[in-house]
Amino acid sequence: MGALVTLDLPDDSPMLDLPWIITFGPLGDADEWEPVVCGPYERAPALALAEVMVAEEALMAVVEPLLPAVSAEQIRDEITAAQAAAEEEAAGQVDSAELYGSFEDTFDEELAAEREPAAQPAMPPSEAAIRAGFARIAAKLPGLER
């Protein structure tokens, strides 16, 4: 069983309507292979596809919105925001590691497996549903010629 990572967004978030991508990569440090990026999808099919994959294989799936940046300045702003968030998270991890010890040092996978109920494999969306989502996404993109 793998791991799924995504944003926890409020129901009224405008990001829910953006196209979403899935990045599949190795779950642990032992595996080394280039991540595979799939999409764009609507959010619900992206999550369903990612859930199916991580239920069947030991890999990491990151489901995230595809940000429609139209200028280098917008991209710089996104990079700056991501770097600031990473610095804040790293500072928080250092503080908590000093107080409680390192998560990696204390985590027992067998204990965690006992606590987690057996995952039921999700049903992936049909090819027709995914293709219909592609059409809805394409209709949202301004200036796209058909």
PDB file of C-alpha atoms in Angstrom:
ATOM      1  CA  MET A   1       0.000   0.000   0.000  1.00  0.00           C
ATOM      2  CA  GLY A   2       1.299   3.418  -0.963  1.00  0.00           C
ATOM      3  CA  ALA A   3       0.644   6.976   0.133  1.00  0.00           C
ATOM      4  CA  LEU A   4      -1.611   9.687  -1.276  1.00  0.00           C
ATOM      5  CA  VAL A   5      -0.893  13.373  -0.676  1.00  0.00           C
ATOM      6  CA  THR A   6      -3.215  16.203  -1.667  1.00  0.00           C
ATOM      7  CA  LEU A   7      -4.448  19.589  -0.496  1.00  0.00           C
ATOM      8  CA  ASP A   8      -7.218  19.780   2.077  1.00  0.00           C
ATOM      9  CA  LEU A   9      -9.381  22.545   0.629  1.00  0.00           C
ATOM     10  CA  PRO A  10     -12.651  24.108   1.779  1.00  0.00           C
ATOM     11  CA  ASP A  11     -15.710  23.252  -0.315  1.00  0.00           C
ATOM     12  CA  ASP A  12     -15.833  26.784  -1.774  1.00  0.00           C
ATOM     13  CA  SER A  13     -12.166  26.965  -2.816  1.00  0.00           C
ATOM     14  CA  PRO A  14     -11.682  28.234  -6.387  1.00  0.00           C
ATOM     15  CA  MET A  15      -8.778  25.781  -6.704  1.00  0.00           C
ATOM     16  CA  LEU A  16     -11.264  22.889  -6.852  1.00  0.00           C
ATOM     17  CA  ASP A  17     -12.246  23.967 -10.374  1.00  0.00           C
ATOM     18  CA  LEU A  18      -8.668  24.013 -11.689  1.00  0.00           C
ATOM     19  CA  PRO A  19      -7.209  21.124 -13.679  1.00  0.00           C
ATOM     20  CA  TRP A  20      -5.351  18.659 -11.414  1.00  0.00           C
ATOM     21  CA  ILE A  21      -2.284  16.516 -12.030  1.00  0.00           C
ATOM     22  CA  ILE A  22      -0.991  13.375 -10.341  1.00  0.00           C
ATOM     23  CA  THR A  23       2.709  12.817  -9.750  1.00  0.00           C
ATOM     24  CA  PHE A  24       3.598   9.192  -9.017  1.00  0.00           C
ATOM     25  CA  GLY A  25       6.988   8.468  -7.498  1.00  0.00           C
ATOM     26  CA  PRO A  26       8.859   6.035  -5.278  1.00  0.00           C
ATOM     27  CA  LEU A  27       7.525   5.675  -1.757  1.00  0.00           C
ATOM     28  CA  GLY A  28      10.866   5.167  -0.078  1.00  0.00           C
ATOM     29  CA  ASP A  29      14.498   6.006  -0.518  1.00  0.00           C
ATOM     30  CA  ALA A  30      15.333   2.455  -1.611  1.00  0.00           C
ATOM     31  CA  ASP A  31      13.607   2.902  -4.981  1.00  0.00           C
ATOM     32  CA  GLU A  32      15.072   5.309  -7.491  1.00  0.00           C
ATOM     33  CA  TRP A  33      13.089   6.141 -10.599  1.00  0.00           C
ATOM     34  CA  GLU A  34      11.895   9.310 -12.252  1.00  0.00           C
ATOM     35  CA  PRO A  35       8.435  10.454 -11.146  1.00  0.00           C
ATOM     36  CA  VAL A  36       5.591  10.051 -13.630  1.00  0.00           C
ATOM     37  CA  VAL A  37       3.245  13.029 -14.076  1.00  0.00           C
ATOM     38  CA  CYS A  38      -0.274  12.367 -15.396  1.00  0.00           C
ATOM     39  CA  GLY A  39      -3.114  14.704 -16.239  1.00  0.00           C
ATOM     40  CA  PRO A  40      -4.675  17.151 -16.338  1.00  0.00           C
ATOM     41  CA  TYR A  41      -7.839  15.769 -14.762  1.00  0.00           C
ATOM     42  CA  GLU A  42     -10.726  17.145 -12.816  1.00  0.00           C
ATOM     43  CA  ARG A  43     -10.088  16.757  -9.084  1.00  0.00           C
ATOM     44  CA  ALA A  44     -12.418  13.835  -8.332  1.00  0.00           C
ATOM     45  CA  PRO A  45     -11.089  11.552 -11.112  1.00  0.00           C
ATOM     46  CA  ALA A  46      -7.509  12.497 -10.193  1.00  0.00           C
ATOM     47  CA  LEU A  47      -8.096  11.461  -6.591  1.00  0.00           C
ATOM     48  CA  ALA A  48      -9.828   8.234  -7.638  1.00  0.00           C
ATOM     49  CA  LEU A  49      -7.015   7.250 -10.004  1.00  0.00           C
ATOM     50  CA  ALA A  50      -4.381   8.021  -7.366  1.00  0.00           C
ATOM     51  CA  GLU A  51      -6.285   6.006  -4.735  1.00  0.00           C
ATOM     52  CA  VAL A  52      -6.446   2.975  -7.027  1.00  0.00           C
ATOM     53  CA  MET A  53      -2.736   3.129  -7.742  1.00  0.00           C
ATOM     54  CA  VAL A  54      -1.586   3.515  -4.132  1.00  0.00           C
ATOM     55  CA  ALA A  55      -3.965   0.751  -3.015  1.00  0.00           C
ATOM     56  CA  GLU A  56      -2.293  -1.656  -5.433  1.00  0.00           C
ATOM     57  CA  GLU A  57       1.359  -0.580  -5.304  1.00  0.00           C
ATOM     58  CA  ALA A  58       3.865   0.818  -2.821  1.00  0.00           C
ATOM     59  CA  LEU A  59       4.313   4.269  -4.340  1.00  0.00           C
ATOM     60  CA  MET A  60       3.649   7.910  -3.557  1.00  0.00           C
ATOM     61  CA  ALA A  61       0.927   9.820  -5.403  1.00  0.00           C
ATOM     62  CA  VAL A  62       0.713  13.603  -5.127  1.00  0.00           C
ATOM     63  CA  VAL A  63      -2.532  15.111  -6.447  1.00  0.00           C
ATOM     64  CA  GLU A  64      -2.293  18.860  -6.942  1.00  0.00           C
ATOM     65  CA  PRO A  65      -3.881  21.647  -8.968  1.00  0.00           C
ATOM     66  CA  LEU A  66      -2.247  22.779 -12.161  1.00  0.00           C
ATOM     67  CA  LEU A  67      -1.750  26.503 -11.659  1.00  0.00           C
ATOM     68  CA  PRO A  68      -2.450  28.570 -14.766  1.00  0.00           C
ATOM     69  CA  ALA A  69       0.464  31.013 -14.514  1.00  0.00           C
ATOM     70  CA  VAL A  70       0.640  33.251 -17.557  1.00  0.00           C
ATOM     71  CA  SER A  71       3.749  35.264 -16.717  1.00  0.00           C
ATOM     72  CA  ALA A  72       7.231  34.754 -15.360  1.00  0.00           C
ATOM     73  CA  GLU A  73       6.324  37.036 -12.432  1.00  0.00           C
ATOM     74  CA  GLN A  74       3.403  34.788 -11.431  1.00  0.00           C
ATOM     75  CA  ILE A  75       5.729  31.777 -11.549  1.00  0.00           C
ATOM     76  CA  ARG A  76       8.316  33.615  -9.416  1.00  0.00           C
ATOM     77  CA  ASP A  77       5.591  34.460  -6.889  1.00  0.00           C
ATOM     78  CA  GLU A  78       4.522  30.800  -6.686  1.00  0.00           C
ATOM     79  CA  ILE A  79       8.133  29.666  -6.248  1.00  0.00           C
ATOM     80  CA  THR A  80       8.710  32.264  -3.520  1.00  0.00           C
ATOM     81  CA  ALA A  81       5.538  31.184  -1.702  1.00  0.00           C
ATOM     82  CA  ALA A  82       6.535  27.498  -1.939  1.00  0.00           C
ATOM     83  CA  GLN A  83      10.036  28.231  -0.644  1.00  0.00           C
ATOM     84  CA  ALA A  84       8.646  30.249   2.285  1.00  0.00           C
ATOM     85  CA  ALA A  85       6.205  27.455   3.163  1.00  0.00           C
ATOM     86  CA  ALA A  86       9.018  24.877   3.045  1.00  0.00           C
ATOM     87  CA  GLU A  87      11.191  27.025   5.323  1.00  0.00           C
ATOM     88  CA  GLU A  88       8.322  27.400   7.812  1.00  0.00           C
ATOM     89  CA  GLU A  89       7.647  23.664   7.735  1.00  0.00           C
ATOM     90  CA  ALA A  90      11.332  22.845   8.214  1.00  0.00           C
ATOM     91  CA  ALA A  91      11.538  25.236  11.161  1.00  0.00           C
ATOM     92  CA  GLY A  92       8.478  23.576  12.697  1.00  0.00           C
ATOM     93  CA  GLN A  93       9.980  20.113  12.213  1.00  0.00           C
ATOM     94  CA  VAL A  94      13.205  21.150  13.913  1.00  0.00           C
ATOM     95  CA  ASP A  95      11.257  22.537  16.872  1.00  0.00           C
ATOM     96  CA  SER A  96       9.112  19.413  17.233  1.00  0.00           C
ATOM     97  CA  ALA A  97      12.106  17.090  16.739  1.00  0.00           C
ATOM     98  CA  GLU A  98      13.876  18.826  19.604  1.00  0.00           C
ATOM     99  CA  LEU A  99      10.816  18.405  21.839  1.00  0.00           C
ATOM    100  CA  TYR A 100       9.605  14.953  20.847  1.00  0.00           C
ATOM    101  CA  GLY A 101      12.400  13.244  18.923  1.00  0.00           C
ATOM    102  CA  SER A 102      12.469  12.428  15.244  1.00  0.00           C
ATOM    103  CA  PHE A 103       9.376  10.827  13.697  1.00  0.00           C
ATOM    104  CA  GLU A 104      11.534   8.533  11.581  1.00  0.00           C
ATOM    105  CA  ASP A 105      13.357   7.296  14.679  1.00  0.00           C
ATOM    106  CA  THR A 106      10.182   6.377  16.533  1.00  0.00           C
ATOM    107  CA  PHE A 107       7.719   5.233  13.859  1.00  0.00           C
ATOM    108  CA  ASP A 108       6.939   1.522  13.911  1.00  0.00           C
ATOM    109  CA  GLU A 109       5.418   0.375  10.608  1.00  0.00           C
ATOM    110  CA  GLU A 110       4.050  -2.834  12.082  1.00  0.00           C
ATOM    111  CA  LEU A 111       2.241  -0.899  14.791  1.00  0.00           C
ATOM    112  CA  ALA A 112       0.792   1.484  12.204  1.00  0.00           C
ATOM    113  CA  ALA A 113      -0.373  -1.427  10.040  1.00  0.00           C
ATOM    114  CA  GLU A 114      -2.251  -2.882  13.010  1.00  0.00           C
ATOM    115  CA  ARG A 115      -4.071   0.429  13.551  1.00  0.00           C
ATOM    116  CA  GLU A 116      -5.063   0.959   9.909  1.00  0.00           C
ATOM    117  CA  PRO A 117      -8.106  -0.920   8.628  1.00  0.00           C
ATOM    118  CA  ALA A 118      -7.616  -2.918   5.441  1.00  0.00           C
ATOM    119  CA  ALA A 119      -8.063  -0.544   2.514  1.00  0.00           C
ATOM    120  CA  GLN A 120     -10.755  -1.352   0.003  1.00  0.00           C
ATOM    121  CA  PRO A 121      -9.536  -0.756  -3.549  1.00  0.00           C
ATOM    122  CA  ALA A 122     -11.311   2.207  -5.102  1.00  0.00           C
ATOM    123  CA  MET A 123     -12.926   1.969  -8.505  1.00  0.00           C
ATOM    124  CA  PRO A 124     -11.155   4.141 -11.059  1.00  0.00           C
ATOM    125  CA  PRO A 125     -13.257   6.411 -13.247  1.00  0.00           C
ATOM    126  CA  SER A 126     -14.081   5.073 -16.689  1.00  0.00           C
ATOM    127  CA  GLU A 127     -12.125   6.177 -19.735  1.00  0.00           C
ATOM    128  CA  ALA A 128     -15.251   7.937 -21.009  1.00  0.00           C
ATOM    129  CA  ALA A 129     -15.602   9.894 -17.764  1.00  0.00           C
ATOM    130  CA  ILE A 130     -11.947  10.944 -17.890  1.00  0.00           C
ATOM    131  CA  ARG A 131     -12.241  12.018 -21.549  1.00  0.00           C
ATOM    132  CA  ALA A 132     -15.370  14.041 -20.726  1.00  0.00           C
ATOM    133  CA  GLY A 133     -13.349  15.736 -17.976  1.00  0.00           C
ATOM    134  CA  PHE A 134     -10.603  16.549 -20.496  1.00  0.00           C
ATOM    135  CA  ALA A 135     -13.218  18.284 -22.661  1.00  0.00           C
ATOM    136  CA  ARG A 136     -14.536  20.301 -19.693  1.00  0.00           C
ATOM    137  CA  ILE A 137     -10.982  21.332 -18.758  1.00  0.00           C
ATOM    138  CA  ALA A 138     -10.180  22.342 -22.339  1.00  0.00           C
ATOM    139  CA  ALA A 139     -13.351  24.449 -22.459  1.00  0.00           C
ATOM    140  CA  LYS A 140     -12.120  26.383 -19.387  1.00  0.00           C
ATOM    141  CA  LEU A 141      -8.773  27.304 -20.962  1.00  0.00           C
ATOM    142  CA  PRO A 142      -8.981  30.718 -22.646  1.00  0.00           C
ATOM    143  CA  GLY A 143      -7.621  31.149 -26.120  1.00  0.00           C
ATOM    144  CA  LEU A 144      -7.550  27.429 -26.895  1.00  0.00           C
ATOM    145  CA  GLU A 145      -8.445  26.799 -30.540  1.00  0.00           C
ATOM    146  CA  ARG A 146     -10.374  23.661 -31.397  1.00  0.00           C
TER     147      ARG A 146
END
